[in-house]
JSON list of C-alpha atoms in Angstrom, two decimals:
[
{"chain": "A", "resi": 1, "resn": "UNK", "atom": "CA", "xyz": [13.27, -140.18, 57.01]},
{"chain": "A", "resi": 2, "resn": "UNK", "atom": "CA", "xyz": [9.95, -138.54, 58.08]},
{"chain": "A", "resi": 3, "resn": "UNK", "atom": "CA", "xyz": [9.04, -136.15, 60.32]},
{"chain": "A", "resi": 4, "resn": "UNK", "atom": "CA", "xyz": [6.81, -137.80, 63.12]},
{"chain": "A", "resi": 5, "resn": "UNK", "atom": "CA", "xyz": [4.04, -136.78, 65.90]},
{"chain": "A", "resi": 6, "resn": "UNK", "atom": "CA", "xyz": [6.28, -138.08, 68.04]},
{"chain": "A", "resi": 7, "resn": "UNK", "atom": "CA", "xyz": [9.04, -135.83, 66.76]},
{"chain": "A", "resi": 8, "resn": "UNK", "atom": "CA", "xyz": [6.80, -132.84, 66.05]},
{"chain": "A", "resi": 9, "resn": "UNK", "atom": "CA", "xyz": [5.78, -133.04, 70.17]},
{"chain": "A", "resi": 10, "resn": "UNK", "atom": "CA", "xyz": [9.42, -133.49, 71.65]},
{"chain": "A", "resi": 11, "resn": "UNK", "atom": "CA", "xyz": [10.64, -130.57, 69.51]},
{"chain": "A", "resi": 12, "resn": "UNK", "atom": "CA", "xyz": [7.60, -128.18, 71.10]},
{"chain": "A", "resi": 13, "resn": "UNK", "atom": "CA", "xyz": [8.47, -129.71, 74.71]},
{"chain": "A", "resi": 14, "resn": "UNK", "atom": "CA", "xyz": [11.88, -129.15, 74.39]},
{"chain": "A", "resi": 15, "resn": "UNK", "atom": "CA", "xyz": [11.66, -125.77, 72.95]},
{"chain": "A", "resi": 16, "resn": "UNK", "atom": "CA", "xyz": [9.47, -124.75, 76.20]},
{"chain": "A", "resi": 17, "resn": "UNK", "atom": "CA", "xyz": [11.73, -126.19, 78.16]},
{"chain": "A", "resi": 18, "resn": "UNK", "atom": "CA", "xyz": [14.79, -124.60, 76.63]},
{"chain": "A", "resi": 19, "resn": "UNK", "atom": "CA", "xyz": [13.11, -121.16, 77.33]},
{"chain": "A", "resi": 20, "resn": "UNK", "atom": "CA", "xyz": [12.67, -121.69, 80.76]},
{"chain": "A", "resi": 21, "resn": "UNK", "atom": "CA", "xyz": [15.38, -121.03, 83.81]},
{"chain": "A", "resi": 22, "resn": "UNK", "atom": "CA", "xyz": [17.77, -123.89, 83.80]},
{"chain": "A", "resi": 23, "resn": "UNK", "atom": "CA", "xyz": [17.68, -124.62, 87.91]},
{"chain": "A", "resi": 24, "resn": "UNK", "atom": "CA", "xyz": [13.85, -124.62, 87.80]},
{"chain": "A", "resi": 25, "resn": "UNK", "atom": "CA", "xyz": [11.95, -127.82, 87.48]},
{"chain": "A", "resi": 26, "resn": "UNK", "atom": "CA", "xyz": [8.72, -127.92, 84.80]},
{"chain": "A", "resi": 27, "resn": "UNK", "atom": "CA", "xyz": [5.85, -130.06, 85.77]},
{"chain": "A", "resi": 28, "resn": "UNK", "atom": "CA", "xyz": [4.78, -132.16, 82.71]},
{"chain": "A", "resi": 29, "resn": "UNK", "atom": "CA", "xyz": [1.06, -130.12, 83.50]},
{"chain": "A", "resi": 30, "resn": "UNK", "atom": "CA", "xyz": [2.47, -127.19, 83.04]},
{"chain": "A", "resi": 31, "resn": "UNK", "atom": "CA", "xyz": [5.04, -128.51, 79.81]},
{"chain": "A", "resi": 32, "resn": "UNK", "atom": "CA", "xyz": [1.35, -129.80, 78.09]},
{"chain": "A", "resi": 33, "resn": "UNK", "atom": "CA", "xyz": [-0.91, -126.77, 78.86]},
{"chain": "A", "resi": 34, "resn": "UNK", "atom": "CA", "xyz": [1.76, -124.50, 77.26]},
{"chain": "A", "resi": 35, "resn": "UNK", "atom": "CA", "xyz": [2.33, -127.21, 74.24]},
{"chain": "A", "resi": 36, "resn": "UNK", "atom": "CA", "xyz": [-0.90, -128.88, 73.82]},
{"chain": "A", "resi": 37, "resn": "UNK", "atom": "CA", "xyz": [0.96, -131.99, 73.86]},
{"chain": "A", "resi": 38, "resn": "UNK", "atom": "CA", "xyz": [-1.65, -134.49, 75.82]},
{"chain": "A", "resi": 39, "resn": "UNK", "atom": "CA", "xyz": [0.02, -135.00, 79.67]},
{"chain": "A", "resi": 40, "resn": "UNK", "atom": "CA", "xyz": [-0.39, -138.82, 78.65]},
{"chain": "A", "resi": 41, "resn": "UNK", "atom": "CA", "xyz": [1.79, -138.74, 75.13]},
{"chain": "A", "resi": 42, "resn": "UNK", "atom": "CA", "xyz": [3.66, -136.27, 76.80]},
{"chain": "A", "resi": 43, "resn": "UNK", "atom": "CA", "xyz": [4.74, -138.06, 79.63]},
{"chain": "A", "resi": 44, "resn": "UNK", "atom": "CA", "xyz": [5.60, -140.74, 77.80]},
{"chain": "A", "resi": 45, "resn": "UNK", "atom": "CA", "xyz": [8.33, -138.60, 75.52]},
{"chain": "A", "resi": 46, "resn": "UNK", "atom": "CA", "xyz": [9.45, -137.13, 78.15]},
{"chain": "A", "resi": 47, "resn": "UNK", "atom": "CA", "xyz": [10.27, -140.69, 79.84]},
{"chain": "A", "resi": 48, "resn": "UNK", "atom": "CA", "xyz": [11.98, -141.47, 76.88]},
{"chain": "A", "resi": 49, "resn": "UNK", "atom": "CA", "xyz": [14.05, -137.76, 76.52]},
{"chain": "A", "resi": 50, "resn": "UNK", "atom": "CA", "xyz": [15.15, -139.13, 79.87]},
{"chain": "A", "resi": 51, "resn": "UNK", "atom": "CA", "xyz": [16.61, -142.25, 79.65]},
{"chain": "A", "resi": 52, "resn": "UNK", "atom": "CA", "xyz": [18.62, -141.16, 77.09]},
{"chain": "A", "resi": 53, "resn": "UNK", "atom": "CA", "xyz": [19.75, -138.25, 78.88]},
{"chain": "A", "resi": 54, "resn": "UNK", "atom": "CA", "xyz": [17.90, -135.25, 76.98]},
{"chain": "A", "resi": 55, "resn": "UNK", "atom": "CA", "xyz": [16.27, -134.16, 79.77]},
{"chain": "A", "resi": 56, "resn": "UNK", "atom": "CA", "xyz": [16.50, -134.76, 83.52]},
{"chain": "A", "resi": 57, "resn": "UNK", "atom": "CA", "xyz": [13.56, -135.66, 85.72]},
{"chain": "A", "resi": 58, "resn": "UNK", "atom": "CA", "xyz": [13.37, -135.13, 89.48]},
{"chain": "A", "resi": 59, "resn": "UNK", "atom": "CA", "xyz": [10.22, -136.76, 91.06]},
{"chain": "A", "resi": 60, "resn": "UNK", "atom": "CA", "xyz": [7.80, -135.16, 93.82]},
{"chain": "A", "resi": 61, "resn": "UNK", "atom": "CA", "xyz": [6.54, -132.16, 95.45]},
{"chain": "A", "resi": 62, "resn": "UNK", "atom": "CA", "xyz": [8.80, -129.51, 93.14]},
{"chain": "A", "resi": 63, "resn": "UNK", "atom": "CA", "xyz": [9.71, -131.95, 90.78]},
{"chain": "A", "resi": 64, "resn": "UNK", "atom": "CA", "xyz": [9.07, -132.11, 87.06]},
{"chain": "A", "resi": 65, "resn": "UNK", "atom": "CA", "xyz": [11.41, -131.34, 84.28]},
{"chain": "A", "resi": 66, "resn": "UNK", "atom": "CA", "xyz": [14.28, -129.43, 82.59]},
{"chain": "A", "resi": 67, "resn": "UNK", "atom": "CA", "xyz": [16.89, -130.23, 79.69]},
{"chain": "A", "resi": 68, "resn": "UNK", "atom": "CA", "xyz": [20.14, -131.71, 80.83]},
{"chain": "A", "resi": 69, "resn": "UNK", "atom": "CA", "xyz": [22.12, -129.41, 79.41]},
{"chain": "A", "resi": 70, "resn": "UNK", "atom": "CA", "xyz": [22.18, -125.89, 78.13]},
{"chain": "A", "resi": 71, "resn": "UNK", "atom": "CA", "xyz": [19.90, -126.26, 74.56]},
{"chain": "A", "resi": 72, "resn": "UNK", "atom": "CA", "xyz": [22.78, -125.40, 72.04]},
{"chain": "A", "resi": 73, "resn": "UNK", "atom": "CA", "xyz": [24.39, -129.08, 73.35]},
{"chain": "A", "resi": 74, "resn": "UNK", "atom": "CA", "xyz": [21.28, -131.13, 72.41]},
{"chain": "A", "resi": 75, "resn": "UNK", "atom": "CA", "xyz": [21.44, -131.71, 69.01]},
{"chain": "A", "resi": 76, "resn": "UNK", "atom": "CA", "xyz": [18.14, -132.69, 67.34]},
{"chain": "A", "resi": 77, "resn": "UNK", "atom": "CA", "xyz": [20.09, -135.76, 65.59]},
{"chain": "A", "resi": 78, "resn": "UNK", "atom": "CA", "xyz": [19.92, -136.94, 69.78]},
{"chain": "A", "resi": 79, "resn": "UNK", "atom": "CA", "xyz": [15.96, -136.01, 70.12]},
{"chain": "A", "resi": 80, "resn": "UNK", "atom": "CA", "xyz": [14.94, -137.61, 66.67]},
{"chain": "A", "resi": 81, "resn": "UNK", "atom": "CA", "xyz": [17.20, -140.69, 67.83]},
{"chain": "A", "resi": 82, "resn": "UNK", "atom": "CA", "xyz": [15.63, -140.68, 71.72]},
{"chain": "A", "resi": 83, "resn": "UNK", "atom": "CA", "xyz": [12.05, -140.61, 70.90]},
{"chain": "A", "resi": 84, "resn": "UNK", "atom": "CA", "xyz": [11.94, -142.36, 67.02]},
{"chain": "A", "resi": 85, "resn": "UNK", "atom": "CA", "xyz": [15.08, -144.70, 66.95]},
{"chain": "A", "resi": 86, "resn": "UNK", "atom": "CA", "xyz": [17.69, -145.22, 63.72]},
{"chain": "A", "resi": 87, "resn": "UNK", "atom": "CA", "xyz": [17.69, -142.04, 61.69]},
{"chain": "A", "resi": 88, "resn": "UNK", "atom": "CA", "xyz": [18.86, -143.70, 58.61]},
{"chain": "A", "resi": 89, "resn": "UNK", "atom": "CA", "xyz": [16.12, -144.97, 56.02]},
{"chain": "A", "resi": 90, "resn": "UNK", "atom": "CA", "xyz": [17.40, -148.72, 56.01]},
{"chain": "A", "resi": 91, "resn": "UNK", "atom": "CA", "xyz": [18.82, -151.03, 58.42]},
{"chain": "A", "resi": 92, "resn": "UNK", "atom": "CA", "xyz": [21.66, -151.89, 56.84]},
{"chain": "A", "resi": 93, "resn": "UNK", "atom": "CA", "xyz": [23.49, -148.56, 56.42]},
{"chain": "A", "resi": 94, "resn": "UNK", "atom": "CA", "xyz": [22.57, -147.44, 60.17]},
{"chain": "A", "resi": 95, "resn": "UNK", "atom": "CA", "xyz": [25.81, -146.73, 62.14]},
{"chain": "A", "resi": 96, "resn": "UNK", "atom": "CA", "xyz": [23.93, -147.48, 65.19]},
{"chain": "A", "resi": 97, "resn": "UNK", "atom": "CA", "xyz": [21.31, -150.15, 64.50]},
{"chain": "A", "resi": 98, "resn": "UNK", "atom": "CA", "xyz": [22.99, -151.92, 61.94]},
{"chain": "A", "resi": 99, "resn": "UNK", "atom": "CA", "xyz": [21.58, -154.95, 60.61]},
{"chain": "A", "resi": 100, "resn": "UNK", "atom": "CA", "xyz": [23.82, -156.83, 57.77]},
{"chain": "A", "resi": 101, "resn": "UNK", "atom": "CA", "xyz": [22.23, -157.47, 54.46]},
{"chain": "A", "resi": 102, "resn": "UNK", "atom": "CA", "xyz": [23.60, -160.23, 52.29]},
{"chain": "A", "resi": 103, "resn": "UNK", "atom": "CA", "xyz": [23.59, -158.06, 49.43]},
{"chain": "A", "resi": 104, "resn": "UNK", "atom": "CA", "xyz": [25.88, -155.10, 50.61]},
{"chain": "A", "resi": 105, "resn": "UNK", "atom": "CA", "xyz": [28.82, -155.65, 49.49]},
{"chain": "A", "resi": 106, "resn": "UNK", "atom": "CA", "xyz": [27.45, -155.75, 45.80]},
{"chain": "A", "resi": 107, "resn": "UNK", "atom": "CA", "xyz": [24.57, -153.20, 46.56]},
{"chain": "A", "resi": 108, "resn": "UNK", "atom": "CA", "xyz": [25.04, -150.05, 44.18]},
{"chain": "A", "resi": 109, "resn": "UNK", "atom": "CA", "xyz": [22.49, -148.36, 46.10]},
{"chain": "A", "resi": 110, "resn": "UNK", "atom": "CA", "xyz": [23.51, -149.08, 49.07]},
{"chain": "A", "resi": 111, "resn": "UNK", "atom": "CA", "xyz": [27.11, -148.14, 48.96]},
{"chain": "A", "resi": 112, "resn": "UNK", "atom": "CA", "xyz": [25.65, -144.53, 47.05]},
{"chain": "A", "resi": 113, "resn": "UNK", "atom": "CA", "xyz": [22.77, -143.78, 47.40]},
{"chain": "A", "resi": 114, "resn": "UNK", "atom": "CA", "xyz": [20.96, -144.47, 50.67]},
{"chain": "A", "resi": 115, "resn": "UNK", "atom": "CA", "xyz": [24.28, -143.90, 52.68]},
{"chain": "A", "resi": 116, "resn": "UNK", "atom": "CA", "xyz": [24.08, -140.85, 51.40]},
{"chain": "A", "resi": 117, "resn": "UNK", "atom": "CA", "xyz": [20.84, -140.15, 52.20]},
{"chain": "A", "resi": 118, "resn": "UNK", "atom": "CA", "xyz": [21.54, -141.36, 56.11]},
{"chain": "A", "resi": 119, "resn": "UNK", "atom": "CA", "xyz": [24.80, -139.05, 55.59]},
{"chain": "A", "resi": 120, "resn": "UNK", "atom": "CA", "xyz": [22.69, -136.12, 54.40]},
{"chain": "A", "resi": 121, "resn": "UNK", "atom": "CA", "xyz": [19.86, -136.48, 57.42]},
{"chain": "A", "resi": 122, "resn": "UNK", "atom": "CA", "xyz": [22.42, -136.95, 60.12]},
{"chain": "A", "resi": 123, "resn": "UNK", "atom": "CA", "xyz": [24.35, -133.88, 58.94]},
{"chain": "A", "resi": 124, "resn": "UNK", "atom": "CA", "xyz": [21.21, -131.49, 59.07]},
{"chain": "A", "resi": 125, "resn": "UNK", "atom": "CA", "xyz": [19.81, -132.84, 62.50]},
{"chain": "A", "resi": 126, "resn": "UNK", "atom": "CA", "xyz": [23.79, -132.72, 63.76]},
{"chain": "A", "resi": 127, "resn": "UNK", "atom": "CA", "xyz": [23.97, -128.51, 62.43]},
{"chain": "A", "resi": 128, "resn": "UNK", "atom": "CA", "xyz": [21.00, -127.49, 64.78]},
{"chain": "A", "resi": 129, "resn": "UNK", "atom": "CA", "xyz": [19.81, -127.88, 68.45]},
{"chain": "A", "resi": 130, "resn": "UNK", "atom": "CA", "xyz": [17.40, -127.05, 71.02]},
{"chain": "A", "resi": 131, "resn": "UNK", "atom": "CA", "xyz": [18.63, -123.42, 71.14]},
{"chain": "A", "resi": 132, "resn": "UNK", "atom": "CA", "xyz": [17.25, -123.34, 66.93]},
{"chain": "A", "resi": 133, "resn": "UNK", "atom": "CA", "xyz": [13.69, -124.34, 68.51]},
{"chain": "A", "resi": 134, "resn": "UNK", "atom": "CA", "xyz": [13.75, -122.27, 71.25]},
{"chain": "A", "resi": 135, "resn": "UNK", "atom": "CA", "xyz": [13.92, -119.16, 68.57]},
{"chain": "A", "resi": 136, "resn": "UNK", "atom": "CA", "xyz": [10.55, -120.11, 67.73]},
{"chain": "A", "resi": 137, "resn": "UNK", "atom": "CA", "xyz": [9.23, -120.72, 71.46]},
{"chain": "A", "resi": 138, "resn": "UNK", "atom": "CA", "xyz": [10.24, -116.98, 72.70]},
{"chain": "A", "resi": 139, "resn": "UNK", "atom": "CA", "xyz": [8.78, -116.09, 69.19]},
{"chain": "A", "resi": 140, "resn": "UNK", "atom": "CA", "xyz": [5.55, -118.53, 70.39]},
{"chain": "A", "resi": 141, "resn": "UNK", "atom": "CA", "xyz": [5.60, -120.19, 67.04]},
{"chain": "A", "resi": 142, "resn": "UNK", "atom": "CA", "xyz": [3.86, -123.15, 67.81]},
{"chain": "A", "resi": 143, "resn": "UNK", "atom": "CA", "xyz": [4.49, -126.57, 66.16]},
{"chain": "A", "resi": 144, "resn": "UNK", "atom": "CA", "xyz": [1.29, -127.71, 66.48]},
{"chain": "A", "resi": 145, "resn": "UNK", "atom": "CA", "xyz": [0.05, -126.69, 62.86]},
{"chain": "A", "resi": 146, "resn": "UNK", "atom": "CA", "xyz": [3.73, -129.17, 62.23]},
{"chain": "A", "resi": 147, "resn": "UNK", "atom": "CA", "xyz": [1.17, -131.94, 62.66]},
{"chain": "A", "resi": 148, "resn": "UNK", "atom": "CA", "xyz": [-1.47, -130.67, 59.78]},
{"chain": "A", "resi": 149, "resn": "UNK", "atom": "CA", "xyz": [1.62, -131.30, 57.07]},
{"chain": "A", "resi": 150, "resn": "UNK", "atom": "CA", "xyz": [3.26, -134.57, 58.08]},
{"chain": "A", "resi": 151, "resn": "UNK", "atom": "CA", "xyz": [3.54, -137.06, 55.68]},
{"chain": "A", "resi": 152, "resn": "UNK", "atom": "CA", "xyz": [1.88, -140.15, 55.57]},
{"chain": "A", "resi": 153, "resn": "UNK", "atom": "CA", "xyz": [2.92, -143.35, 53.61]},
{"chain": "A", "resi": 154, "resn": "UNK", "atom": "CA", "xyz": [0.99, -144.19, 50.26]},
{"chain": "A", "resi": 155, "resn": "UNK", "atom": "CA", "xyz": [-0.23, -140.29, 50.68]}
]
């Protein structure tokens, strides 16, 4: 698993939002001038933070955003899942996506090493939540120097 954009932005949206009062709705303006998130990408996250239930959305005059429940709930395994998909590195070991290979029930690897790996990432993103990124919001770390280190395949 790798780190994307994708992931990079919803972590800085959703440590803003985290910071903010829980009853008051964040317009996506406001979410991308304190992020530098693009409104257009941004909106787009956020659209997908919502229909999995990561954030709630409330459309028109005094609408906008906030999380859906208090930030220690959310863990990132659920933000990594809502914007990128399967967490695990191959189809075939993904507890949610799963995708049979003809080759798993002889597949060393498989049965060792990659569910392991899958075990490994899901266990890390499962220990720590909004409230972890929010430390670094009130602390205005910003994650947008995140984006100057992410790996690139064949790099």
């Amino acid at each position: 698993m790798r780190l994307s954009a994708t992931d990079v932005y919803a972590f800085q949206a959703l440590a803003f939002l985290g910071g903010q009062d829980p009853e008051r709705w964040v317009s996506s303006e406001e979410i991308s001038d304190a992020t530098g998130v693009h409104r257009p990408y941004l909106v787009r996250i956020l659209a997908a933070l919502s229909s999995k239930g990561v954030v709630k959305s409330k459309k028109g005059i005094g609408g906008g955003y906030a999380l859906a429940r208090k930030p220690k709930l959310i863990s990132l395994c659920e933000v990594v899942r809502a914007v990128d998909g399967p967490v695990a590195p191959l189809s075939c070991i993904s507890l949610n996506w799963n995708e049979p290979c003809v080759e798993e029930d002889r597949c060393h690897a498989r049965a060792t090493i990659y569910t392991r790996m899958r075990d490994a990432m899901l266990s890390v993103l499962q220990e720590f939540s909004v409230e972890d990124l929010v430390i670094d919001a009130r602390q205005d770390v910003s994650y947008r120097h995140c984006l100057e280190h992410l790996l690139r395949p064949n790099v």
